[in-house]
């Protein structure tokens, strides 16, 4: 009798999430790894640096890389966001083109498909926000466009999801990863981020939620001191760095009301993540045009030395 038993294949690799700002990349990542790894807001250009999320199964391990949305710019922070998105394409083994049905311009979705096909890497398209009203026609059109680019698509809602749907998507994503001998990271982990980094991002998310207009785009969060051994609970001291003197009183608010609100919301979420009470102290600092300072961008991990 012919021997048909083959060793079950195991796959592992980096899977980059590529899409326009606000397409739902970070929401998709959180939904797929079942943890809040990457911050989500209703404002575009929320994600600034690459964030990893891990899914480990018997059949393989996916190292998701959430990237900033694709922007075009020649100055300031956006230049780095643009470079970061392209670096993620380069350093991934396979890609997910994240396309929102909510995207008004077909060209902007086609731009993403052009990029992923040009990379010559295996890819799959995930169409997001299908729970929005009257989108079935748009989903069909988008699926057609993806086919025209020679790819396959999966439609999903990141907000009204089901567990079996999640497993199905994960199985399809594992298939496009390279064969591997073993996982790349400890299968017990759901992210390679550390608590410090996650804390900074949580505070930044709350700044986006509490503050309006351009302010959240021009601020960054840095942990000054994270004392995990402090009694009776861990003590966290964080700086909210703004780019102009005039922004400071807006972030602090009348009678410190705004900063208090940011602090309260952040603390709740940090406590949920750490599973214990924490002491959180926020401080607003001014660093004139910090996003034009290479050293600061490096400290914030917004630029990675890829050379
Ligand atoms: N209704 C609905 N809303 C979604 C879905 N996915 C994401 N959103 C919302 O879309 C907005 C943007 O989501 P994000 O996950 O932050 O998008 P992103 O692509 O990571 O955005 P950037 O990091 O700014 O590039 C948020 O308000 C999400 O709640 C979805 O499937 N359905
Ligand atoms: Mg994001």
Tab-separated table of N, CA, C and O in Angstrom, residues 14-115:
chain	number	residue	atom	x	y	z
A	14	UNK	N	5.414	36.423	10.021
A	14	UNK	CA	4.911	37.774	10.270
A	14	UNK	C	3.849	38.132	9.229
A	14	UNK	O	4.085	38.006	8.035
A	15	UNK	N	2.700	38.572	9.737
A	15	UNK	CA	1.589	38.913	8.851
A	15	UNK	C	1.253	40.398	9.041
A	15	UNK	O	0.756	40.798	10.095
A	16	UNK	N	1.562	41.206	8.051
A	16	UNK	CA	1.356	42.656	8.161
A	16	UNK	C	-0.062	43.066	7.790
A	16	UNK	O	-0.611	42.591	6.801
A	17	UNK	N	-0.654	43.936	8.598
A	17	UNK	CA	-1.997	44.450	8.304
A	17	UNK	C	-1.857	45.806	7.620
A	17	UNK	O	-1.391	46.769	8.225
A	18	UNK	N	-2.262	45.862	6.365
A	18	UNK	CA	-2.051	47.072	5.570
A	18	UNK	C	-3.395	47.654	5.145
A	18	UNK	O	-4.265	46.927	4.658
A	19	UNK	N	-3.549	48.949	5.325
A	19	UNK	CA	-4.824	49.562	4.929
A	19	UNK	C	-4.790	51.064	5.063
A	19	UNK	O	-3.809	51.627	5.548
A	20	UNK	N	-5.858	51.689	4.636
A	20	UNK	CA	-5.976	53.136	4.773
A	20	UNK	C	-6.217	53.471	6.251
A	20	UNK	O	-6.672	52.607	7.010
A	21	UNK	N	-5.935	54.707	6.668
A	21	UNK	CA	-6.246	55.090	8.054
A	21	UNK	C	-7.727	54.834	8.345
A	21	UNK	O	-8.565	55.037	7.454
A	22	UNK	N	-8.011	54.334	9.537
A	22	UNK	CA	-9.387	54.110	9.983
A	22	UNK	C	-10.080	52.899	9.354
A	22	UNK	O	-11.278	52.706	9.536
A	23	UNK	N	-9.344	52.077	8.607
A	23	UNK	CA	-9.960	50.932	7.927
A	23	UNK	C	-10.406	49.840	8.900
A	23	UNK	O	-11.243	49.000	8.571
A	24	UNK	N	-9.827	49.853	10.109
A	24	UNK	CA	-10.179	48.840	11.100
A	24	UNK	C	-9.073	47.814	11.313
A	24	UNK	O	-9.333	46.695	11.764
A	25	UNK	N	-7.834	48.204	11.033
A	25	UNK	CA	-6.694	47.276	11.174
A	25	UNK	C	-6.487	46.881	12.638
A	25	UNK	O	-6.343	45.701	12.955
A	26	UNK	N	-6.454	47.887	13.512
A	26	UNK	CA	-6.207	47.588	14.925
A	26	UNK	C	-7.385	46.829	15.528
A	26	UNK	O	-7.183	45.912	16.336
A	27	UNK	N	-8.602	47.182	15.123
A	27	UNK	CA	-9.783	46.456	15.622
A	27	UNK	C	-9.732	45.003	15.179
A	27	UNK	O	-10.044	44.093	15.958
A	28	UNK	N	-9.309	44.781	13.946
A	28	UNK	CA	-9.205	43.417	13.416
A	28	UNK	C	-8.172	42.614	14.217
A	28	UNK	O	-8.408	41.464	14.585
A	29	UNK	N	-7.050	43.254	14.503
A	29	UNK	CA	-6.007	42.588	15.286
A	29	UNK	C	-6.549	42.175	16.663
A	29	UNK	O	-6.405	41.031	17.082
A	30	UNK	N	-7.202	43.117	17.330
A	30	UNK	CA	-7.736	42.821	18.673
A	30	UNK	C	-8.773	41.702	18.629
A	30	UNK	O	-8.805	40.831	19.490
A	31	UNK	N	-9.610	41.739	17.599
A	31	UNK	CA	-10.648	40.712	17.438
A	31	UNK	C	-10.001	39.344	17.221
A	31	UNK	O	-10.390	38.348	17.836
A	32	UNK	N	-8.963	39.295	16.397
A	32	UNK	CA	-8.349	38.006	16.074
A	32	UNK	C	-7.513	37.438	17.220
A	32	UNK	O	-7.449	36.228	17.381
A	33	UNK	N	-6.863	38.292	18.009
A	33	UNK	CA	-6.082	37.742	19.125
A	33	UNK	C	-6.886	37.731	20.435
A	33	UNK	O	-6.397	37.272	21.456
A	34	UNK	N	-8.110	38.225	20.370
A	34	UNK	CA	-9.035	38.208	21.523
A	34	UNK	C	-8.535	39.008	22.714
A	34	UNK	O	-8.867	38.712	23.850
A	35	UNK	N	-7.664	39.950	22.459
A	35	UNK	CA	-7.150	40.798	23.538
A	35	UNK	C	-7.020	42.198	22.974
A	35	UNK	O	-6.828	42.366	21.773
A	36	UNK	N	-7.064	43.187	23.835
A	36	UNK	CA	-6.828	44.524	23.324
A	36	UNK	C	-5.331	44.802	23.322
A	36	UNK	O	-4.730	45.093	24.349
A	37	UNK	N	-4.753	44.659	22.169
A	37	UNK	CA	-3.314	44.851	22.024
A	37	UNK	C	-3.040	46.229	21.446
A	37	UNK	O	-2.097	46.918	21.798
A	38	UNK	N	-3.896	46.627	20.509
A	38	UNK	CA	-3.652	47.860	19.771
A	38	UNK	C	-4.805	48.830	20.007
A	38	UNK	O	-5.961	48.413	20.045
A	39	UNK	N	-4.474	50.104	20.188
A	39	UNK	CA	-5.532	51.048	20.527
A	39	UNK	C	-6.385	51.387	19.299
A	39	UNK	O	-5.917	51.357	18.170
A	40	UNK	N	-7.649	51.707	19.578
A	40	UNK	CA	-8.638	51.961	18.522
A	40	UNK	C	-9.357	53.259	18.830
A	40	UNK	O	-9.784	53.477	19.958
A	41	UNK	N	-9.456	54.154	17.858
A	41	UNK	CA	-10.292	55.339	18.045
A	41	UNK	C	-11.055	55.598	16.754
A	41	UNK	O	-10.760	54.998	15.719
A	42	UNK	N	-12.034	56.500	16.835
A	42	UNK	CA	-12.783	56.800	15.617
A	42	UNK	C	-12.064	57.834	14.755
A	42	UNK	O	-12.595	58.290	13.760
A	43	UNK	N	-10.869	58.217	15.162
A	43	UNK	CA	-10.110	59.188	14.369
A	43	UNK	C	-9.042	58.472	13.533
A	43	UNK	O	-8.438	57.507	14.012
A	44	UNK	N	-8.811	58.926	12.308
A	44	UNK	CA	-7.771	58.284	11.495
A	44	UNK	C	-6.387	58.553	12.059
A	44	UNK	O	-6.184	59.502	12.816
A	45	UNK	N	-5.437	57.728	11.659
A	45	UNK	CA	-4.038	57.856	12.094
A	45	UNK	C	-3.860	57.726	13.602
A	45	UNK	O	-3.223	58.548	14.246
A	46	UNK	N	-4.458	56.681	14.125
A	46	UNK	CA	-4.320	56.406	15.552
A	46	UNK	C	-3.034	55.624	15.810
A	46	UNK	O	-2.251	55.974	16.691
A	47	UNK	N	-2.831	54.570	15.037
A	47	UNK	CA	-1.648	53.733	15.250
A	47	UNK	C	-0.415	54.446	14.713
A	47	UNK	O	-0.427	54.954	13.603
A	48	UNK	N	0.654	54.472	15.523
A	48	UNK	CA	1.852	55.195	15.083
A	48	UNK	C	3.046	54.287	14.871
A	48	UNK	O	3.879	54.530	14.030
A	49	UNK	N	3.164	53.283	15.718
A	49	UNK	CA	4.314	52.393	15.535
A	49	UNK	C	3.772	50.974	15.419
A	49	UNK	O	2.631	50.705	15.769
A	50	UNK	N	4.609	50.068	14.923
A	50	UNK	CA	4.087	48.725	14.721
A	50	UNK	C	3.819	48.032	16.057
A	50	UNK	O	4.594	48.149	16.992
A	51	UNK	N	2.712	47.344	16.120
A	51	UNK	CA	2.276	46.647	17.332
A	51	UNK	C	2.070	45.190	16.941
A	51	UNK	O	1.450	44.916	15.924
A	52	UNK	N	2.591	44.284	17.747
A	52	UNK	CA	2.403	42.885	17.385
A	52	UNK	C	1.341	42.217	18.243
A	52	UNK	O	1.146	42.555	19.405
A	53	UNK	N	0.667	41.270	17.620
A	53	UNK	CA	-0.295	40.439	18.336
A	53	UNK	C	-0.056	39.011	17.898
A	53	UNK	O	0.270	38.774	16.734
A	54	UNK	N	-0.161	38.067	18.829
A	54	UNK	CA	0.177	36.684	18.488
A	54	UNK	C	-1.027	35.761	18.571
A	54	UNK	O	-1.825	35.849	19.497
A	55	UNK	N	-1.112	34.884	17.580
A	55	UNK	CA	-2.089	33.808	17.648
A	55	UNK	C	-1.340	32.510	17.466
A	55	UNK	O	-0.631	32.323	16.477
A	56	UNK	N	-1.473	31.620	18.436
A	56	UNK	CA	-0.763	30.345	18.347
A	56	UNK	C	-1.753	29.186	18.341
A	56	UNK	O	-2.679	29.155	19.162
A	57	UNK	N	-1.563	28.279	17.411
A	57	UNK	CA	-2.429	27.102	17.318
A	57	UNK	C	-1.561	25.892	17.011
A	57	UNK	O	-0.356	26.040	16.807
A	58	UNK	N	-2.192	24.711	16.966
A	58	UNK	CA	-1.434	23.490	16.646
A	58	UNK	C	-0.843	23.586	15.250
A	58	UNK	O	0.232	23.070	14.974
A	59	UNK	N	-1.583	24.251	14.371
A	59	UNK	CA	-1.176	24.308	12.959
A	59	UNK	C	-0.176	25.413	12.647
A	59	UNK	O	0.404	25.429	11.568
A	60	UNK	N	-0.020	26.362	13.563
A	60	UNK	CA	0.937	27.426	13.278
A	60	UNK	C	0.830	28.604	14.213
A	60	UNK	O	0.016	28.617	15.147
A	61	UNK	N	1.693	29.570	13.967
A	61	UNK	CA	1.668	30.792	14.776
A	61	UNK	C	1.675	32.020	13.868
A	61	UNK	O	2.527	32.142	12.985
A	62	UNK	N	0.701	32.897	14.095
A	62	UNK	CA	0.656	34.141	13.324
A	62	UNK	C	1.200	35.274	14.188
A	62	UNK	O	0.741	35.474	15.314
A	63	UNK	N	2.178	35.982	13.655
A	63	UNK	CA	2.653	37.185	14.341
A	63	UNK	C	2.079	38.360	13.552
A	63	UNK	O	2.601	38.743	12.510
A	64	UNK	N	0.952	38.873	14.031
A	64	UNK	CA	0.324	40.010	13.354
A	64	UNK	C	1.149	41.267	13.587
A	64	UNK	O	1.622	41.500	14.700
A	65	UNK	N	1.301	42.056	12.548
A	65	UNK	CA	1.925	43.366	12.747
A	65	UNK	C	0.928	44.426	12.312
A	65	UNK	O	0.577	44.542	11.144
A	66	UNK	N	0.459	45.170	13.307
A	66	UNK	CA	-0.454	46.276	13.018
A	66	UNK	C	0.406	47.470	12.626
A	66	UNK	O	1.388	47.796	13.283
A	67	UNK	N	0.037	48.105	11.534
A	67	UNK	CA	0.846	49.219	11.028
A	67	UNK	C	0.001	50.484	11.006
A	67	UNK	O	-1.215	50.429	11.017
A	68	UNK	N	0.668	51.650	10.952
A	68	UNK	CA	-0.116	52.865	10.747
A	68	UNK	C	-0.832	52.788	9.406
A	68	UNK	O	-0.354	52.120	8.490
A	69	UNK	N	-1.952	53.490	9.288
A	69	UNK	CA	-2.642	53.561	8.004
A	69	UNK	C	-1.744	54.255	7.005
A	69	UNK	O	-0.857	55.028	7.368
A	70	UNK	N	-1.983	53.965	5.742
A	70	UNK	CA	-1.125	54.518	4.705
A	70	UNK	C	-1.389	56.005	4.505
A	70	UNK	O	-2.514	56.393	4.222
A	71	UNK	N	-0.380	56.812	4.711
A	71	UNK	CA	-0.538	58.252	4.473
A	71	UNK	C	0.591	58.717	3.566
A	71	UNK	O	1.636	58.077	3.487
A	72	UNK	N	0.349	59.822	2.899
A	72	UNK	CA	1.419	60.381	2.085
A	72	UNK	C	1.789	61.728	2.670
A	72	UNK	O	0.932	62.551	2.934
A	73	UNK	N	3.074	61.901	2.901
A	73	UNK	CA	3.486	63.160	3.488
A	73	UNK	C	4.963	63.396	3.263
A	73	UNK	O	5.737	62.463	3.095
A	74	UNK	N	5.323	64.641	3.283
A	74	UNK	CA	6.747	64.941	3.124
A	74	UNK	C	7.293	65.651	4.354
A	74	UNK	O	8.442	66.057	4.388
A	75	UNK	N	6.449	65.843	5.377
A	75	UNK	CA	6.962	66.528	6.556
A	75	UNK	C	6.359	65.997	7.849
A	75	UNK	O	5.299	65.372	7.848
A	76	UNK	N	7.069	66.258	8.935
A	76	UNK	CA	6.573	65.954	10.273
A	76	UNK	C	6.348	64.475	10.537
A	76	UNK	O	6.909	63.605	9.876
A	77	UNK	N	5.503	64.212	11.499
A	77	UNK	CA	5.265	62.845	11.960
A	77	UNK	C	4.746	61.945	10.845
A	77	UNK	O	5.064	60.760	10.783
A	78	UNK	N	3.933	62.489	9.944
A	78	UNK	CA	3.340	61.661	8.898
A	78	UNK	C	4.364	61.008	7.982
A	78	UNK	O	4.123	59.939	7.433
A	79	UNK	N	5.509	61.654	7.810
A	79	UNK	CA	6.565	61.049	6.989
A	79	UNK	C	6.994	59.727	7.627
A	79	UNK	O	7.224	58.742	6.943
A	80	UNK	N	7.094	59.748	8.956
A	80	UNK	CA	7.503	58.535	9.652
A	80	UNK	C	6.409	57.480	9.595
A	80	UNK	O	6.683	56.299	9.469
A	81	UNK	N	5.150	57.923	9.676
A	81	UNK	CA	4.046	56.964	9.589
A	81	UNK	C	4.068	56.287	8.226
A	81	UNK	O	3.870	55.079	8.110
A	82	UNK	N	4.330	57.063	7.196
A	82	UNK	CA	4.354	56.511	5.841
A	82	UNK	C	5.477	55.479	5.704
A	82	UNK	O	5.283	54.377	5.201
A	83	UNK	N	6.653	55.848	6.223
A	83	UNK	CA	7.802	54.944	6.130
A	83	UNK	C	7.514	53.655	6.914
A	83	UNK	O	7.827	52.557	6.464
A	84	UNK	N	6.905	53.840	8.063
A	84	UNK	CA	6.595	52.700	8.928
A	84	UNK	C	5.674	51.709	8.216
A	84	UNK	O	5.902	50.501	8.235
A	85	UNK	N	4.637	52.226	7.554
A	85	UNK	CA	3.707	51.345	6.843
A	85	UNK	C	4.447	50.567	5.743
A	85	UNK	O	4.247	49.364	5.579
A	86	UNK	N	5.348	51.239	5.037
A	86	UNK	CA	6.096	50.565	3.974
A	86	UNK	C	7.103	49.572	4.531
A	86	UNK	O	7.325	48.514	3.945
A	87	UNK	N	7.703	49.900	5.675
A	87	UNK	CA	8.638	48.968	6.320
A	87	UNK	C	7.920	47.690	6.734
A	87	UNK	O	8.485	46.598	6.679
A	88	UNK	N	6.680	47.847	7.194
A	88	UNK	CA	5.917	46.666	7.615
A	88	UNK	C	5.667	45.764	6.405
A	88	UNK	O	5.783	44.540	6.496
A	89	UNK	N	5.379	46.361	5.261
A	89	UNK	CA	5.186	45.549	4.043
A	89	UNK	C	6.463	44.764	3.748
A	89	UNK	O	6.434	43.565	3.508
A	90	UNK	N	7.587	45.475	3.813
A	90	UNK	CA	8.874	44.831	3.505
A	90	UNK	C	9.226	43.711	4.480
A	90	UNK	O	9.724	42.672	4.086
A	91	UNK	N	8.967	43.939	5.755
A	91	UNK	CA	9.448	42.960	6.733
A	91	UNK	C	8.443	41.844	7.044
A	91	UNK	O	8.737	40.974	7.857
A	92	UNK	N	7.288	41.835	6.386
A	92	UNK	CA	6.316	40.768	6.648
A	92	UNK	C	6.529	39.583	5.701
A	92	UNK	O	7.046	39.749	4.607
A	93	UNK	N	6.100	38.407	6.146
A	93	UNK	CA	6.156	37.229	5.270
A	93	UNK	C	4.936	37.189	4.365
A	93	UNK	O	4.978	36.665	3.265
A	94	UNK	N	3.822	37.699	4.879
A	94	UNK	CA	2.575	37.708	4.116
A	94	UNK	C	1.770	38.927	4.567
A	94	UNK	O	2.075	39.524	5.599
A	95	UNK	N	0.757	39.292	3.774
A	95	UNK	CA	0.043	40.534	4.081
A	95	UNK	C	-1.474	40.347	4.099
A	95	UNK	O	-2.015	39.485	3.403
A	96	UNK	N	-2.124	41.180	4.895
A	96	UNK	CA	-3.577	41.270	4.854
A	96	UNK	C	-3.922	42.670	4.381
A	96	UNK	O	-3.495	43.656	4.979
A	97	UNK	N	-4.650	42.752	3.283
A	97	UNK	CA	-5.125	44.051	2.817
A	97	UNK	C	-6.436	44.311	3.541
A	97	UNK	O	-7.409	43.583	3.355
A	98	UNK	N	-6.440	45.304	4.425
A	98	UNK	CA	-7.642	45.590	5.204
A	98	UNK	C	-8.436	46.681	4.480
A	98	UNK	O	-7.980	47.810	4.341
A	99	UNK	N	-9.616	46.305	3.985
A	99	UNK	CA	-10.417	47.219	3.171
A	99	UNK	C	-11.752	47.446	3.857
A	99	UNK	O	-12.461	46.489	4.161
A	100	UNK	N	-12.091	48.702	4.092
A	100	UNK	CA	-13.361	48.972	4.750
A	100	UNK	C	-14.458	49.227	3.718
A	100	UNK	O	-14.239	49.930	2.736
A	101	UNK	N	-15.650	48.671	3.976
A	101	UNK	CA	-16.779	48.937	3.066
A	101	UNK	C	-17.200	50.399	3.180
A	101	UNK	O	-17.920	50.915	2.337
A	102	UNK	N	-16.736	51.012	4.243
A	102	UNK	CA	-17.079	52.385	4.533
A	102	UNK	C	-16.236	53.382	3.723
A	102	UNK	O	-16.528	54.577	3.696
A	103	UNK	N	-15.193	52.858	3.085
A	103	UNK	CA	-14.267	53.731	2.333
A	103	UNK	C	-14.997	54.314	1.116
A	103	UNK	O	-15.507	53.591	0.281
A	104	UNK	N	-15.027	55.643	1.069
A	104	UNK	CA	-15.781	56.307	0.000
A	104	UNK	C	-15.147	56.121	-1.371
A	104	UNK	O	-15.838	55.987	-2.370
A	105	UNK	N	-13.816	56.156	-1.405
A	105	UNK	CA	-13.206	56.118	-2.723
A	105	UNK	C	-12.652	54.741	-3.056
A	105	UNK	O	-11.861	54.163	-2.307
A	106	UNK	N	-13.109	54.201	-4.175
A	106	UNK	CA	-12.649	52.885	-4.626
A	106	UNK	C	-11.150	52.916	-4.877
A	106	UNK	O	-10.445	51.938	-4.634
A	107	UNK	N	-10.661	54.073	-5.322
A	107	UNK	CA	-9.219	54.186	-5.630
A	107	UNK	C	-8.371	53.934	-4.394
A	107	UNK	O	-7.300	53.356	-4.480
A	108	UNK	N	-8.868	54.414	-3.252
A	108	UNK	CA	-8.064	54.250	-2.033
A	108	UNK	C	-7.946	52.781	-1.644
A	108	UNK	O	-6.932	52.336	-1.131
A	109	UNK	N	-8.994	51.993	-1.906
A	109	UNK	CA	-8.894	50.557	-1.655
A	109	UNK	C	-8.009	49.895	-2.710
A	109	UNK	O	-7.236	48.992	-2.411
A	110	UNK	N	-8.121	50.370	-3.948
A	110	UNK	CA	-7.284	49.790	-5.011
A	110	UNK	C	-5.809	50.083	-4.771
A	110	UNK	O	-4.948	49.271	-5.096
A	111	UNK	N	-5.559	51.236	-4.169
A	111	UNK	CA	-4.167	51.608	-3.853
A	111	UNK	C	-3.533	50.557	-2.919
A	111	UNK	O	-2.393	50.149	-3.087
A	112	UNK	N	-4.330	50.115	-1.944
A	112	UNK	CA	-3.841	49.104	-1.001
A	112	UNK	C	-3.589	47.784	-1.739
A	112	UNK	O	-2.569	47.122	-1.538
A	113	UNK	N	-4.525	47.431	-2.629
A	113	UNK	CA	-4.374	46.176	-3.369
A	113	UNK	C	-3.169	46.228	-4.308
A	113	UNK	O	-2.472	45.232	-4.494
A	114	UNK	N	-2.921	47.397	-4.880
A	114	UNK	CA	-1.746	47.546	-5.740
A	114	UNK	C	-0.476	47.308	-4.923
A	114	UNK	O	0.423	46.596	-5.350
A	115	UNK	N	-0.451	47.903	-3.729
A	115	UNK	CA	0.729	47.751	-2.873
A	115	UNK	C	0.999	46.304	-2.476
A	115	UNK	O	2.129	45.838	-2.560
